[in-house]
mmCIF file of C-alpha atoms and ligand atoms in Angstrom:
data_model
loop_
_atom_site.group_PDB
_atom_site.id
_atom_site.type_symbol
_atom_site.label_atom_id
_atom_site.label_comp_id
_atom_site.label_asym_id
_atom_site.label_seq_id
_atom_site.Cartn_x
_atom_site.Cartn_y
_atom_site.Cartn_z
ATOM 1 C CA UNK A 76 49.713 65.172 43.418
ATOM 2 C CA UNK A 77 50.908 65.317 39.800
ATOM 3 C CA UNK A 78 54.460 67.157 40.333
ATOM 4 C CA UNK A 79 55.523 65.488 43.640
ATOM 5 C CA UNK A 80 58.643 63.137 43.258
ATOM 6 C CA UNK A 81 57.828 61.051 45.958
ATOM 7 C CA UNK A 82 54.132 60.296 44.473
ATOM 8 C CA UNK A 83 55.778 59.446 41.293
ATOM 9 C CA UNK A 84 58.149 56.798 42.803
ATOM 10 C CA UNK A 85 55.210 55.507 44.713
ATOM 11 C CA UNK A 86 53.286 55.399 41.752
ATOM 12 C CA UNK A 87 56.102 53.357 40.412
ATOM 13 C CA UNK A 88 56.547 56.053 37.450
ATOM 14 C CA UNK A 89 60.368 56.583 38.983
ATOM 15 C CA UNK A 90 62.198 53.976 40.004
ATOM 16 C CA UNK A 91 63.617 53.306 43.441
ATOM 17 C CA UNK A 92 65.413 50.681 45.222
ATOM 18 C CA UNK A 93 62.531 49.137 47.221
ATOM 19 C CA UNK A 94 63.363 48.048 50.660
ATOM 20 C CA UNK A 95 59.424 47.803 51.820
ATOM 21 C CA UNK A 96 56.403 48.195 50.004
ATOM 22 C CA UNK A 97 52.738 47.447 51.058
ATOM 23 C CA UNK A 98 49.400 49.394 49.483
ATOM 24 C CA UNK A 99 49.809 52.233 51.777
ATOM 25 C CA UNK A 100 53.322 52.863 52.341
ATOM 26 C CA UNK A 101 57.010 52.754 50.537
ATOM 27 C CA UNK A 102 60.509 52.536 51.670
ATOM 28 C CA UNK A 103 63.510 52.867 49.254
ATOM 29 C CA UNK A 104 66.759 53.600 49.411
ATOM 30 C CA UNK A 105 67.740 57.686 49.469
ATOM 31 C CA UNK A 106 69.726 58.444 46.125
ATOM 32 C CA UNK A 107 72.716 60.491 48.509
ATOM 33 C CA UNK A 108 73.167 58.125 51.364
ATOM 34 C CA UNK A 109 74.228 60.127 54.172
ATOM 35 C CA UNK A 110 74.413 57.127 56.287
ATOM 36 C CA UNK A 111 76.019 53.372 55.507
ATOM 37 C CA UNK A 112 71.953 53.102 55.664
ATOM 38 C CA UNK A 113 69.580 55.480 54.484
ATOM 39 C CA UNK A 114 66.410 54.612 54.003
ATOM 40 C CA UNK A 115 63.124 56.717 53.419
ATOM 41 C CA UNK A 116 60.081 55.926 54.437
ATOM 42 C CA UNK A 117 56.754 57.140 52.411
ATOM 43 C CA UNK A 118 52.895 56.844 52.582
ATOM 44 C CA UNK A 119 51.850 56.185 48.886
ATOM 45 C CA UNK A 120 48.862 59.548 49.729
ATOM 46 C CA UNK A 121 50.517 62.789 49.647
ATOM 47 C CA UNK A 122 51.126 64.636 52.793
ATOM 48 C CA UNK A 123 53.186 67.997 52.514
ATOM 49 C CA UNK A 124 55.673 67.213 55.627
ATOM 50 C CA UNK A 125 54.534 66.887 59.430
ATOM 51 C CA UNK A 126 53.592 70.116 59.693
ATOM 52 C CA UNK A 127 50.267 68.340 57.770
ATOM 53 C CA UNK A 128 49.534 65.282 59.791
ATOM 54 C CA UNK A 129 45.910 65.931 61.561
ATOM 55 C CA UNK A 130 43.284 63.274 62.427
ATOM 56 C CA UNK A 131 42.019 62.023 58.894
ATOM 57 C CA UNK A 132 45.941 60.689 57.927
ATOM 58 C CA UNK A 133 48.167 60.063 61.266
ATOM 59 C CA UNK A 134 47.169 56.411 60.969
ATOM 60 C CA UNK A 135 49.461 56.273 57.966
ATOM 61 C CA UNK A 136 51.529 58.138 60.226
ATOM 62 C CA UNK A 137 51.367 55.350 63.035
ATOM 63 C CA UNK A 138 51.590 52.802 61.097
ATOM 64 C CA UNK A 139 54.906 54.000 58.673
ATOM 65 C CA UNK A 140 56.158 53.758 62.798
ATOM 66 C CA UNK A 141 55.414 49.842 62.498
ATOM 67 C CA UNK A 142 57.016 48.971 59.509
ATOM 68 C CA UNK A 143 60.583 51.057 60.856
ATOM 69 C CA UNK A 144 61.630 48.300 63.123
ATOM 70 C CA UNK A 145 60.483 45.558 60.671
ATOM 71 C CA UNK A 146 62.789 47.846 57.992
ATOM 72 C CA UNK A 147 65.690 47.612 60.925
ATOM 73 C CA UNK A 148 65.554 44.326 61.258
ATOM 74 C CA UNK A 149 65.440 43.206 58.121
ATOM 75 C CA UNK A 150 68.664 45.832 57.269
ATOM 76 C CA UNK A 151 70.513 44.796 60.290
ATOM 77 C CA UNK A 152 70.550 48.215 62.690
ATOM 78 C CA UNK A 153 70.359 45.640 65.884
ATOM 79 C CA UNK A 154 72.576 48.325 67.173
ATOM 80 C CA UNK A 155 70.361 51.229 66.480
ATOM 81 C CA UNK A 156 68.948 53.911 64.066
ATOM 82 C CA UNK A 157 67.844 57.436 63.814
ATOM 83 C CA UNK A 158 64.707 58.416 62.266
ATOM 84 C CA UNK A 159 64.627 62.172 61.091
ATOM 85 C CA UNK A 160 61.778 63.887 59.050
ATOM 86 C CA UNK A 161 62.553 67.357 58.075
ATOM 87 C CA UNK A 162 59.481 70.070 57.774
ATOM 88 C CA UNK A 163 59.667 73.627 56.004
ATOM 89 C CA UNK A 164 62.485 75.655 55.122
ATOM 90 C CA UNK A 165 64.480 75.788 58.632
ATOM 91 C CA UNK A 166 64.766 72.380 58.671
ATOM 92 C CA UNK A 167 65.798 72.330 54.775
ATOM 93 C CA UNK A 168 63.086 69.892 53.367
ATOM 94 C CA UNK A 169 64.005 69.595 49.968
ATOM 95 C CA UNK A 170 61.294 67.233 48.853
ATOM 96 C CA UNK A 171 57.815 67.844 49.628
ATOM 97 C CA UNK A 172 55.913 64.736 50.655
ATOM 98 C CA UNK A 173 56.237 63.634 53.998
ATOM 99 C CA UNK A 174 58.851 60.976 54.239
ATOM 100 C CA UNK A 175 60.852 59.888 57.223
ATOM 101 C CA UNK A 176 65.282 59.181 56.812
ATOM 102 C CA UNK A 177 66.183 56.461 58.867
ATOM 103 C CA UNK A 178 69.440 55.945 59.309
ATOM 104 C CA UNK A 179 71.877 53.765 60.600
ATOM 105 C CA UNK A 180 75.041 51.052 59.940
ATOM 106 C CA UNK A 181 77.076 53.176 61.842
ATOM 107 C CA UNK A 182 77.534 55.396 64.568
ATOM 108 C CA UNK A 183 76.396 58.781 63.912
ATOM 109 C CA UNK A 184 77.448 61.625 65.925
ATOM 110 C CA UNK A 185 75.748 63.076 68.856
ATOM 111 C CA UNK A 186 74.404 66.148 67.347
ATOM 112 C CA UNK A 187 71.149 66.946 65.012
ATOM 113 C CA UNK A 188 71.574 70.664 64.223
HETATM 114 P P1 DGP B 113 64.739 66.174 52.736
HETATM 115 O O1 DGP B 113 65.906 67.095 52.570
HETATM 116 O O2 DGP B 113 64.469 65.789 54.175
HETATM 117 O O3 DGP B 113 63.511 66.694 52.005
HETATM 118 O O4 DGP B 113 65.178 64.809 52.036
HETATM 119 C C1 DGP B 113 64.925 64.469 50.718
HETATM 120 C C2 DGP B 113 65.752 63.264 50.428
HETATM 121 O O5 DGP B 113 65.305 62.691 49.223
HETATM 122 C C3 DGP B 113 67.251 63.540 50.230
HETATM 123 O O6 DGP B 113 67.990 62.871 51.250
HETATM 124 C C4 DGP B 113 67.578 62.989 48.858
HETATM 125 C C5 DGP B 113 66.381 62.129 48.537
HETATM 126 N N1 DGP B 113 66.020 62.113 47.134
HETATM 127 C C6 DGP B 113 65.783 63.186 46.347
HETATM 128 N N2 DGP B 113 65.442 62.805 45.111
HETATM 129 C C7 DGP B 113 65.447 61.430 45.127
HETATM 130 C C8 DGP B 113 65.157 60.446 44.134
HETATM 131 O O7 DGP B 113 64.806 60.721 42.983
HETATM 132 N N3 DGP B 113 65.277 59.143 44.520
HETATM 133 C C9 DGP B 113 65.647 58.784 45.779
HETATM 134 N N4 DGP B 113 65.756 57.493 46.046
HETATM 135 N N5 DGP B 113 65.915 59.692 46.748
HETATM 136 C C10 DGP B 113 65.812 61.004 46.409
#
């Protein structure tokens, strides 16, 4: 997609702190933290948000759910994470490629809305 953000830092055309890369997925660092870690995970094709995973791309979608625990070990979160992908306008998805927050480092509070 030519005006996504997220395809341009996977294209490498914006930079991002790289935490994980492989040819089909990305994870960098989220520019406003909202967590001691916050992390964002990516596949490098564009997909809108979940409300667009279907049969031709959930393997990306299965297998951004490997690399998570490889990204929480390698960042520590032995004591646990939160993984959080927001889709459409009540859930205030600001950036429209699918991407998935992880978050950790600290203990976060009980409530997600
Ligand atoms: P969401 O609201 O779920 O669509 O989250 C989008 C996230 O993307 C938000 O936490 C901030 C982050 N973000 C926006 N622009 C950039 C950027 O240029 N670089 C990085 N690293 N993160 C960004």
């Amino acid at each position: 997609m030519t005006d996504c953000l997220f395809c341009k830092i996977a294209e490498g055309k914006i930079p991002s702190q790289k935490v994980y890369e492989d040819d089909e997925i990305l994870a960098f660092r989220d520019i406003n933290p909202q967590a001691k870690t916050h992390i964002l995970v990516i596949p490098k094709q564009h997909i809108g948000s979940c409300a667009e995973i279907n049969e031709q791309n959930s393997r990306l979608i299965a297998k951004i759910f490997e690399v998570i625990p490889k990204i929480a070990e390698k960042e520590g979160l032995s004591n646990g994470f939160r993984v959080i992908s927001n889709a459409g306008p009540d859930a205030c998805q600001s950036v429209h490629h699918i991407h998935f927050h992880v978050l950790g480092g600290q203990q976060m509070a009980e409530k997600m809305a």
